[in-house]
Coordinates of C-alpha atoms in Angstrom, one line a residue:
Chain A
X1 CA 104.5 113.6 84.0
X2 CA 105.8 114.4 87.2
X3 CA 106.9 118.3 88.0
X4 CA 108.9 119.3 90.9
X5 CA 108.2 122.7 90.3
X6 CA 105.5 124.1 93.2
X7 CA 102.5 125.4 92.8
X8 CA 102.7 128.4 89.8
X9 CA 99.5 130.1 91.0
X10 CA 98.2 130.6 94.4
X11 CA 94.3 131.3 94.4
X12 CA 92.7 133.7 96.7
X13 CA 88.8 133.2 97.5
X14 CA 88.3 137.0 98.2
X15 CA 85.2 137.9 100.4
X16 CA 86.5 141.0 102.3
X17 CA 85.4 144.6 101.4
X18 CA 83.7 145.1 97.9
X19 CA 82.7 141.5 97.5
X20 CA 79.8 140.2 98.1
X21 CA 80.1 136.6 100.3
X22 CA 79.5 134.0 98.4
X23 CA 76.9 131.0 100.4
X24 CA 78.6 128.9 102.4
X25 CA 77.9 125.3 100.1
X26 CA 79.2 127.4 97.0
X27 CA 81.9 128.6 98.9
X28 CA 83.0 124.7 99.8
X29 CA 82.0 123.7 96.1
X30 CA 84.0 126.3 94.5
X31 CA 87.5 125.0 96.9
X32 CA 87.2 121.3 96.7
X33 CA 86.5 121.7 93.1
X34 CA 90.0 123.8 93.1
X35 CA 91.9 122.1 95.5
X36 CA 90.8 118.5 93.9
X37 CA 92.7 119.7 90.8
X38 CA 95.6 120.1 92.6
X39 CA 95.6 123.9 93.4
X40 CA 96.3 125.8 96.6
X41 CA 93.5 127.9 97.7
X42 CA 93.3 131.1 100.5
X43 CA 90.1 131.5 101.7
X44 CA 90.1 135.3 103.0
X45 CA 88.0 136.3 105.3
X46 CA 87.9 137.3 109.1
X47 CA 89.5 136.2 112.2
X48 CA 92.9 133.7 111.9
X49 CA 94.8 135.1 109.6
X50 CA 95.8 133.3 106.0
X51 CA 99.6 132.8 105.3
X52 CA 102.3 135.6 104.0
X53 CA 102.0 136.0 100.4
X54 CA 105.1 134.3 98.3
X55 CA 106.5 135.0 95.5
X56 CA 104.0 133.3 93.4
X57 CA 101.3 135.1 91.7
X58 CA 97.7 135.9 92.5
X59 CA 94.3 134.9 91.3
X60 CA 91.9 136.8 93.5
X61 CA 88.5 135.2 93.0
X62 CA 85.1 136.9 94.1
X63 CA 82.2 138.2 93.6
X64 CA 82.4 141.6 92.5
X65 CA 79.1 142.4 90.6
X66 CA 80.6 142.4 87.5
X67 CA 83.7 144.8 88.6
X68 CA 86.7 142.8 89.8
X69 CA 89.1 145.9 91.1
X70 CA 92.5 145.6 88.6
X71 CA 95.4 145.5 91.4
X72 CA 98.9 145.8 91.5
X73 CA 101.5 145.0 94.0
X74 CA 103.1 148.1 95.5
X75 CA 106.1 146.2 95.1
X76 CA 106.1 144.9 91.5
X77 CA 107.0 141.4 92.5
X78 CA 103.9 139.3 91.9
X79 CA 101.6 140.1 89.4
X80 CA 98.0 140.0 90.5
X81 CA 94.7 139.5 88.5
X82 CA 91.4 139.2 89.7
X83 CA 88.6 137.4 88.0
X84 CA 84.5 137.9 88.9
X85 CA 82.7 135.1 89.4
X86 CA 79.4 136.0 90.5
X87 CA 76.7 133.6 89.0
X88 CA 79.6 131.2 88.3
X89 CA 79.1 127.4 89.0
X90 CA 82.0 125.7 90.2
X91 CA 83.3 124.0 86.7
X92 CA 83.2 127.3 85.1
X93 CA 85.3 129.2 87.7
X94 CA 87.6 125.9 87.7
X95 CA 88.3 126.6 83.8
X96 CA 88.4 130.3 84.6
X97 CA 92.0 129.4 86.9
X98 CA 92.8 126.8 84.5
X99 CA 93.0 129.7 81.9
X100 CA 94.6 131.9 84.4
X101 CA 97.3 129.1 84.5
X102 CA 98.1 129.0 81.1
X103 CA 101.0 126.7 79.8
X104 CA 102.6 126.2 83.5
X105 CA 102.8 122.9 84.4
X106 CA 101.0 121.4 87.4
X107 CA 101.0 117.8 89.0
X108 CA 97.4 117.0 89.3
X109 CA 95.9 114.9 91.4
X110 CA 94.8 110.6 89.7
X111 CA 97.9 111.2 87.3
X112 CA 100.7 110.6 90.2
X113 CA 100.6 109.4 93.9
X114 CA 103.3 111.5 96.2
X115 CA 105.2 107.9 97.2
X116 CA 108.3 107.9 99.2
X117 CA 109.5 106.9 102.7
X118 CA 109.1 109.7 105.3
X119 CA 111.4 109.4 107.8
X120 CA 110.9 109.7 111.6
X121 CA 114.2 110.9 113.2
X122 CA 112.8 110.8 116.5
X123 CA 113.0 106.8 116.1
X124 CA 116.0 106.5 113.5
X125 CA 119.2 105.5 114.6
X126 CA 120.8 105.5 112.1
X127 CA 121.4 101.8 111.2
X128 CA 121.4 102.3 107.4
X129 CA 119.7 99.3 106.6
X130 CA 117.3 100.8 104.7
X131 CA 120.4 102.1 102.8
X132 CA 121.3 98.7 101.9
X133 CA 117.9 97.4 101.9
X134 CA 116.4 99.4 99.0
X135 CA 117.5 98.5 95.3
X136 CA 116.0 101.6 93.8
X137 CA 118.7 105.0 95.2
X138 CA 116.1 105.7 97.3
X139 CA 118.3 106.8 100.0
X140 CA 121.4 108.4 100.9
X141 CA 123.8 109.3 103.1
X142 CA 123.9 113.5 103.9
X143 CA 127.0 115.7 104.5
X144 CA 126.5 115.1 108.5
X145 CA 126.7 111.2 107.6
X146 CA 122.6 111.1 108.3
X147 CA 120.5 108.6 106.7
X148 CA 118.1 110.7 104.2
X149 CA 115.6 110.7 101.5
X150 CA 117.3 111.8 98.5
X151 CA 115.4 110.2 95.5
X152 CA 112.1 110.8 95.9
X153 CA 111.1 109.9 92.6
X154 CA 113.0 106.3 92.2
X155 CA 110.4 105.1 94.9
X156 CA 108.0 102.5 93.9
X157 CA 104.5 103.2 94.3
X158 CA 102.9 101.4 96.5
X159 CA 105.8 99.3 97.7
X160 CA 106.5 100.5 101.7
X161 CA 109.3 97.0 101.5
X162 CA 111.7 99.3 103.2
X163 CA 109.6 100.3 106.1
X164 CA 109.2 96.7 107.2
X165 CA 113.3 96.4 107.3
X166 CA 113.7 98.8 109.6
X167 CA 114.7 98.1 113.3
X168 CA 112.7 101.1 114.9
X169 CA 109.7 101.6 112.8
X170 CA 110.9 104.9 111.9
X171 CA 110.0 104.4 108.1
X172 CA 106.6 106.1 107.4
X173 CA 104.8 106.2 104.0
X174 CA 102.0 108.8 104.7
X175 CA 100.0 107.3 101.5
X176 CA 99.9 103.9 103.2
X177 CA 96.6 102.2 104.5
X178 CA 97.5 100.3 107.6
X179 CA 99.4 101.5 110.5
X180 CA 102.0 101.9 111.9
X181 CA 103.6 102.1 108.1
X182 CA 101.2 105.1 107.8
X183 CA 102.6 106.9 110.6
X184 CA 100.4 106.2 113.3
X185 CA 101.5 105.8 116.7
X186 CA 103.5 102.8 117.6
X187 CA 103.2 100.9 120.8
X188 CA 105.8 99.4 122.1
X189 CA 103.9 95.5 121.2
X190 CA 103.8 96.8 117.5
X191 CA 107.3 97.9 117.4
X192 CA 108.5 94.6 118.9
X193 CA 106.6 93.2 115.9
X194 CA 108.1 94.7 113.7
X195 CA 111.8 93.8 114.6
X196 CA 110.9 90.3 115.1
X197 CA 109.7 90.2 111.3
X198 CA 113.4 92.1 110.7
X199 CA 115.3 89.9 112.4
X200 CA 113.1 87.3 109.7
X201 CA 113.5 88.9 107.0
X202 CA 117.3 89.7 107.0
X203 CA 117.0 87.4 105.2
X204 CA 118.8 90.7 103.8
X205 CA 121.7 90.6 105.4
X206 CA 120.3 93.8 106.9
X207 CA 122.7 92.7 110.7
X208 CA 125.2 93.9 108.3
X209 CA 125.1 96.9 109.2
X210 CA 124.1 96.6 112.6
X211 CA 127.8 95.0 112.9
X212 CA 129.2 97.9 111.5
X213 CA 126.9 100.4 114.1
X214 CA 128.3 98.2 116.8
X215 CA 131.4 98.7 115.5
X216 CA 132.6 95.5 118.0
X217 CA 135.2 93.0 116.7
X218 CA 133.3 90.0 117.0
X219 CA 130.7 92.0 115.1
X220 CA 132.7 92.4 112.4
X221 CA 134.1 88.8 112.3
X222 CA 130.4 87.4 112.5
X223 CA 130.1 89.5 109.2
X224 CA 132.7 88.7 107.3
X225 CA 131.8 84.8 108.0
X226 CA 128.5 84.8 107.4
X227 CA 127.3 86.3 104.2
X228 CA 128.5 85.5 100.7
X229 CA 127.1 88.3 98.0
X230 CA 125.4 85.4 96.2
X231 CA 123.6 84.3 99.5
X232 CA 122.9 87.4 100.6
X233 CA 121.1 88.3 97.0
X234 CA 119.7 85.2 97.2
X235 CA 117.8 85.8 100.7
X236 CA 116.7 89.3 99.4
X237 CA 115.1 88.2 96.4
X238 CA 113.3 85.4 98.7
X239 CA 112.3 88.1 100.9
X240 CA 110.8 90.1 98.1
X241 CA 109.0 87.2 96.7
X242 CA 107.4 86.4 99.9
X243 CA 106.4 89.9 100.3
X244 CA 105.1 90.2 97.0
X245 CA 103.5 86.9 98.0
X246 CA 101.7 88.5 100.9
X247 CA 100.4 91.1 98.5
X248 CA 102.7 93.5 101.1
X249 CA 104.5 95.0 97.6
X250 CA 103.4 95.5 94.0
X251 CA 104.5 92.7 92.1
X252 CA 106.1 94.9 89.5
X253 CA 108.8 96.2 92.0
X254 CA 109.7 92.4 91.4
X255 CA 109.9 93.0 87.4
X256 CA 111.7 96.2 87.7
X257 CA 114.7 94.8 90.0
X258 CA 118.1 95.7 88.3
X259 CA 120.1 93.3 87.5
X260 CA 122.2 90.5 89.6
X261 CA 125.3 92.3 88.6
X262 CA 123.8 95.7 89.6
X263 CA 122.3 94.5 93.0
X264 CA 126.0 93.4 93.7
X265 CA 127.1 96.5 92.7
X266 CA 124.4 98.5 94.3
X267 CA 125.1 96.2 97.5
X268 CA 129.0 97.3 97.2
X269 CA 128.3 100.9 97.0
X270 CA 125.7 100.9 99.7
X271 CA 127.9 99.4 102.1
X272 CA 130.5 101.5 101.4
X273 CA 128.6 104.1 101.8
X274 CA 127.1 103.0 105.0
X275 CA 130.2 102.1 106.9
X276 CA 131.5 105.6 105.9
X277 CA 128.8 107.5 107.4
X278 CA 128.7 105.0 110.8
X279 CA 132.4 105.1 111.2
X280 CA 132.5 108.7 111.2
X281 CA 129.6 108.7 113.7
Chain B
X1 CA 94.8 150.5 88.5
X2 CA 94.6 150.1 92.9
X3 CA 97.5 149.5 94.8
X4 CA 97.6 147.3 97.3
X5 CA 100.4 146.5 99.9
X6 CA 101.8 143.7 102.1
X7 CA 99.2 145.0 104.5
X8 CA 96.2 144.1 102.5
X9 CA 94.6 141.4 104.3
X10 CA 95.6 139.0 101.2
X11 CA 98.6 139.3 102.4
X12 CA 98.5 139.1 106.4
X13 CA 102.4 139.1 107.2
X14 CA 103.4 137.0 109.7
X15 CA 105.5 139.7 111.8
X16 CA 102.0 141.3 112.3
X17 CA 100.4 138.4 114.0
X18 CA 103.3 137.5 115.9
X19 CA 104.1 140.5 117.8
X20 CA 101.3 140.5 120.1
X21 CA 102.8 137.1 121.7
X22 CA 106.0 139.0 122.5
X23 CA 105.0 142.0 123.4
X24 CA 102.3 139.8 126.3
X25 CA 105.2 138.2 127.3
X26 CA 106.1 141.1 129.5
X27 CA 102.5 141.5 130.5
X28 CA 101.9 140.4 133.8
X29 CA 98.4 140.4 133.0
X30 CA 96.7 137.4 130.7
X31 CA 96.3 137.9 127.2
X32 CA 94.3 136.8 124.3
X33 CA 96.7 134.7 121.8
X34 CA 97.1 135.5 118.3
X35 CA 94.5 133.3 116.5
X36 CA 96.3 130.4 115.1
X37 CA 96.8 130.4 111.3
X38 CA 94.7 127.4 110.1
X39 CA 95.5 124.9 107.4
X40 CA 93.3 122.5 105.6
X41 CA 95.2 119.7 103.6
X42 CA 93.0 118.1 101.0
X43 CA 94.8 114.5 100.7
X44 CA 93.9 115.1 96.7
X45 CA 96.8 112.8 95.4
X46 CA 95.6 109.5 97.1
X47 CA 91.8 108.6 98.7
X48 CA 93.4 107.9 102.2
X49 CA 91.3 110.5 104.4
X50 CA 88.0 109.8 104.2
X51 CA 86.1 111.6 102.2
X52 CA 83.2 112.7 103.8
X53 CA 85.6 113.6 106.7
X54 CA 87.3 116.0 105.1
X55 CA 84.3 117.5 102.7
X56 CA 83.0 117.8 106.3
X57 CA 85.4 119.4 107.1
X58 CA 86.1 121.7 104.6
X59 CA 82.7 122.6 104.8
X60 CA 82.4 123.7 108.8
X61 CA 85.7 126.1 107.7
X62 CA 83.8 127.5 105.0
X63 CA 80.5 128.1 107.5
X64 CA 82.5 129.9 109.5
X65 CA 83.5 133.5 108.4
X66 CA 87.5 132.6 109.4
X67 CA 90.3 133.0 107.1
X68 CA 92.3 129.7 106.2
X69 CA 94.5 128.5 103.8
X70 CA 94.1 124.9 102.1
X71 CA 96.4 123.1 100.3
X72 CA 95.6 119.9 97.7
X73 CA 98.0 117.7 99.2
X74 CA 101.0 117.9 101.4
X75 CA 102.7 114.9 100.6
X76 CA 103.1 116.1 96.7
X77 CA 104.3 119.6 98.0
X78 CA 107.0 117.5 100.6
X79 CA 108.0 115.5 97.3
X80 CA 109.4 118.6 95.5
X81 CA 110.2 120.6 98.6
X82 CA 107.6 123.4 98.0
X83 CA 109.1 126.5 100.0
X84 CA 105.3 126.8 100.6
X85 CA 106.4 124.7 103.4
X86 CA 108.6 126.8 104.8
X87 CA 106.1 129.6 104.7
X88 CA 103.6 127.9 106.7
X89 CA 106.3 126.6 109.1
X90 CA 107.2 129.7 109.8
X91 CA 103.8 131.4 110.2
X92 CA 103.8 131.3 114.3
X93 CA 100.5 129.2 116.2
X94 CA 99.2 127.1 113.8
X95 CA 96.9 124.5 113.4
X96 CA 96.7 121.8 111.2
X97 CA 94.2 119.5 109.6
X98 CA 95.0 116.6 107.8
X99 CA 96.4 112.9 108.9
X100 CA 98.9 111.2 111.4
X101 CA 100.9 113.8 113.6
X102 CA 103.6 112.2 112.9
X103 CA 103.2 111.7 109.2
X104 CA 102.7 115.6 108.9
X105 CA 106.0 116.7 110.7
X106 CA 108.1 114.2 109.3
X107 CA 107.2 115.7 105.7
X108 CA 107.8 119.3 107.0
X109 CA 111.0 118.1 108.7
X110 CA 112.1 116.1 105.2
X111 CA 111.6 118.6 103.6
X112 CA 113.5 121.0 105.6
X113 CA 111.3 123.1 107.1
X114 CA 110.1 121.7 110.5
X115 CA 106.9 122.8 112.5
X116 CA 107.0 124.4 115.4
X117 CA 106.6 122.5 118.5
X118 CA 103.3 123.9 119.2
X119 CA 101.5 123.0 115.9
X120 CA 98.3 121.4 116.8
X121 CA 97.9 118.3 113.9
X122 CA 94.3 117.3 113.8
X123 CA 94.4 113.9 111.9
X124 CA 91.4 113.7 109.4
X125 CA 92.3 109.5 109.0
X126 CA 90.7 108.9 113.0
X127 CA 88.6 111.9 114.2
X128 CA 85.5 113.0 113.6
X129 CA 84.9 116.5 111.4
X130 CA 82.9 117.7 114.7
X131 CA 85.9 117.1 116.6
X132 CA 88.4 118.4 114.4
X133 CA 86.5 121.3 112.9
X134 CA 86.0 122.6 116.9
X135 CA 89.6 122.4 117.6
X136 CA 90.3 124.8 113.9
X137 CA 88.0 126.8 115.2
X138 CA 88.4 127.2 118.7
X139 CA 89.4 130.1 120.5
X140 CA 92.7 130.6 121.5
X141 CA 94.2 130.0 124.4
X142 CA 94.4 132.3 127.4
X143 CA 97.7 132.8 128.1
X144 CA 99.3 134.2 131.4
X145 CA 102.2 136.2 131.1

């Protein structure tokens, strides 16, 4: 199960004054072993500093001999306990935070993958065809009529379809293998790639929209001639089969497709949508 | 029962660190910076770093005797918005290790919180530990006033 909640616990790796420092290899055991099961660790020690303490409560870790200090905050906030782990191995200080936990829920790390476009608003203009592109809500329009992430969750895993639609590369899926999808740079060859294989693929009737950014008359003629809602769901569905094809998208996005009468309706709403927030542009 | 305050070094507020930037910047003289709060990302949610990479990684910051903070993955903390975020946006120099540049500030910025200009993003995904762990670690600039 998924929890947007963050992290309920923020772990402190305490080797200051009245600890004794733990080796280094333990020391890197102890953290990937925490941070591989989805906790946050602060390593405190000298030099840079670690980051302001939230409102999220402490587990200070270290190796006190046998005496972990009890500590309060001066200003009753957070609550703060402190567990000793000398002599601990790494799995049994792991199930010493788990119990320090409790019942609050966690994501953990092989049970859910973070997926869902990132977007790069140095390259976005603001063409909204990933608006109209994506069948899942992914995507909406914000107060200031800006393209934005708004449904993180209705992404499908491993499926970056969206991020090949769009005009200026600006669609990054951090999780993804290959670049430029994974937000690696983009040279100006790959992103003339990548709107060749938009200009291809739409397909979607993704120039839709560019019309409407270009706001011009003949624009707007061109559009009203050229696309029927049956064609236009027609060409998407080829251009998710051939994706799918490619092995570019999971095949079960292609299972989990609304409906045809909920695409059109989708299509309706996104475009609505979409010439709202250009026209107001 | 010990008290302890926002000045116990667990806690390293941020207005401490920053004010020695701003008061140098009337200094005519140069000036040690503030060392740069340092953040290791742990790509936990999806085996796209690779591994030994960022266990090398992990493990020069944990040879060192430096403070840091590490995080299991920032992706999953974009997807719900963690104001974590916003705390480490807002922490002054920092440095960063964990993929793409670009990747990392479009999370921060989707999320709400974007990084300073100045964040240094070392990207686990193309350099080498060496590389990256001697960039965390390096001293900080000297900076004329």
């Amino acid at each position: 199960m998924i929890t947007h909640t963050h992290r309920p616990l923020r772990v402190v790796l305490y080797e200051g004054s009245g600890s004794i420092q733990l080796p280094a290899e333990s020391r890197a055991k102890v953290m990937m072993a925490l941070l591989d099961k989805g906790y946050t660790v602060t390593r405190s020690g000298l030099g840079a500093p670690a980051m302001p303490h939230d409102e999220r409560n402490l587990l200070v870790l270290g190796a006190f001999e046998g005496k972990a200090p009890a500590l309060e905050d001066a200003t009753g906030k957070i609550s703060i306990d402190t567990c000793d782990i000398t002599g601990l191995e790494p799995d049994a200080i792991l199930a010493l935070v788990d119990k320090s936990r409790g019942e609050k829920t966690m994501n953990e790390p092989g049970k859910w993958k973070p997926w869902f476009p990132v977007i790069d608003y140095s390259r976005c203009t603001n063409c909204m065809q990933c608006l109209s592109f994506c069948l899942f809500d992914v995507y909406g329009v914000s107060d200031d009529n800006k393209i934005q992430v708004q449904n993180n969750d209705n992404c499908k895993t491993n499926c970056p379809a969206c991020s090949r639609v769009c005009p200026e590369v600006a669609i990054m899926f951090p999780k993804y293998q290959a670049g430029p999808i994974n937000g690696d740079e983009i040279n100006e060859n790959e992103a003339g790639r990548e709107k060749i294989k938009v200009d291809i693929s739409s397909l979607l009737g993704g120039d839709i929209y560019s019309a409407l950014k270009d706001r011009s008359a003949a624009a707007k003629s061109r559009f009203s001639k050229e696309r029927s809602p049956d064609k236009a769901l027609d060409e998407r569905k080829k251009c998710l089969t051939k994706l799918v094809g490619d092995g570019f998208i999971p095949a079960d996005v292609l299972a989990s497709l609304p409906s045809t009468e909920e695409i059109l309706k989708k299509a309706v709403i996104a475009k609505a949508k979409a010439a709202a927030a250009l026209a107001a542009q | 029962m010990r008290i302890i305050t926002a000045h116990h070094p667990f806690f390293h507020p941020v207005a401490q660190r920053t004010n020695c930037r701003d008061t140098a910047t009337s200094s005519t003289t140069p000036f040690l910076s503030t060392p740069a709060t340092i953040l290791y990302c742990r790509c936990a949610y999806a085996q796209v770093v690779p591994s030994g990479v960022k266990n090398d990684v992990l493990q020069k910051l944990c040879d060192s005797d430096t403070s840091f903070e590490t995080v299991s993955d920032l992706c999953e903390m974009a997807a719900h918005r963690d104001p974590r975020l916003q705390a480490i946006a807002s922490c002054g120099s920092l440095r960063i290790a964990a993929c793409f540049p670009r990747a990392v500030k479009g999370l921060f910025q989707q999320a709400g919180f974007p990084l300073p200009a100045d964040t240094e993003i070392l990207n686990m995904r193309t350099q080498s530990a060496q590389e990256i762990a001697d960039a965390l670690l390096g001293a900080p600039a000297l900076t004329a006033a």
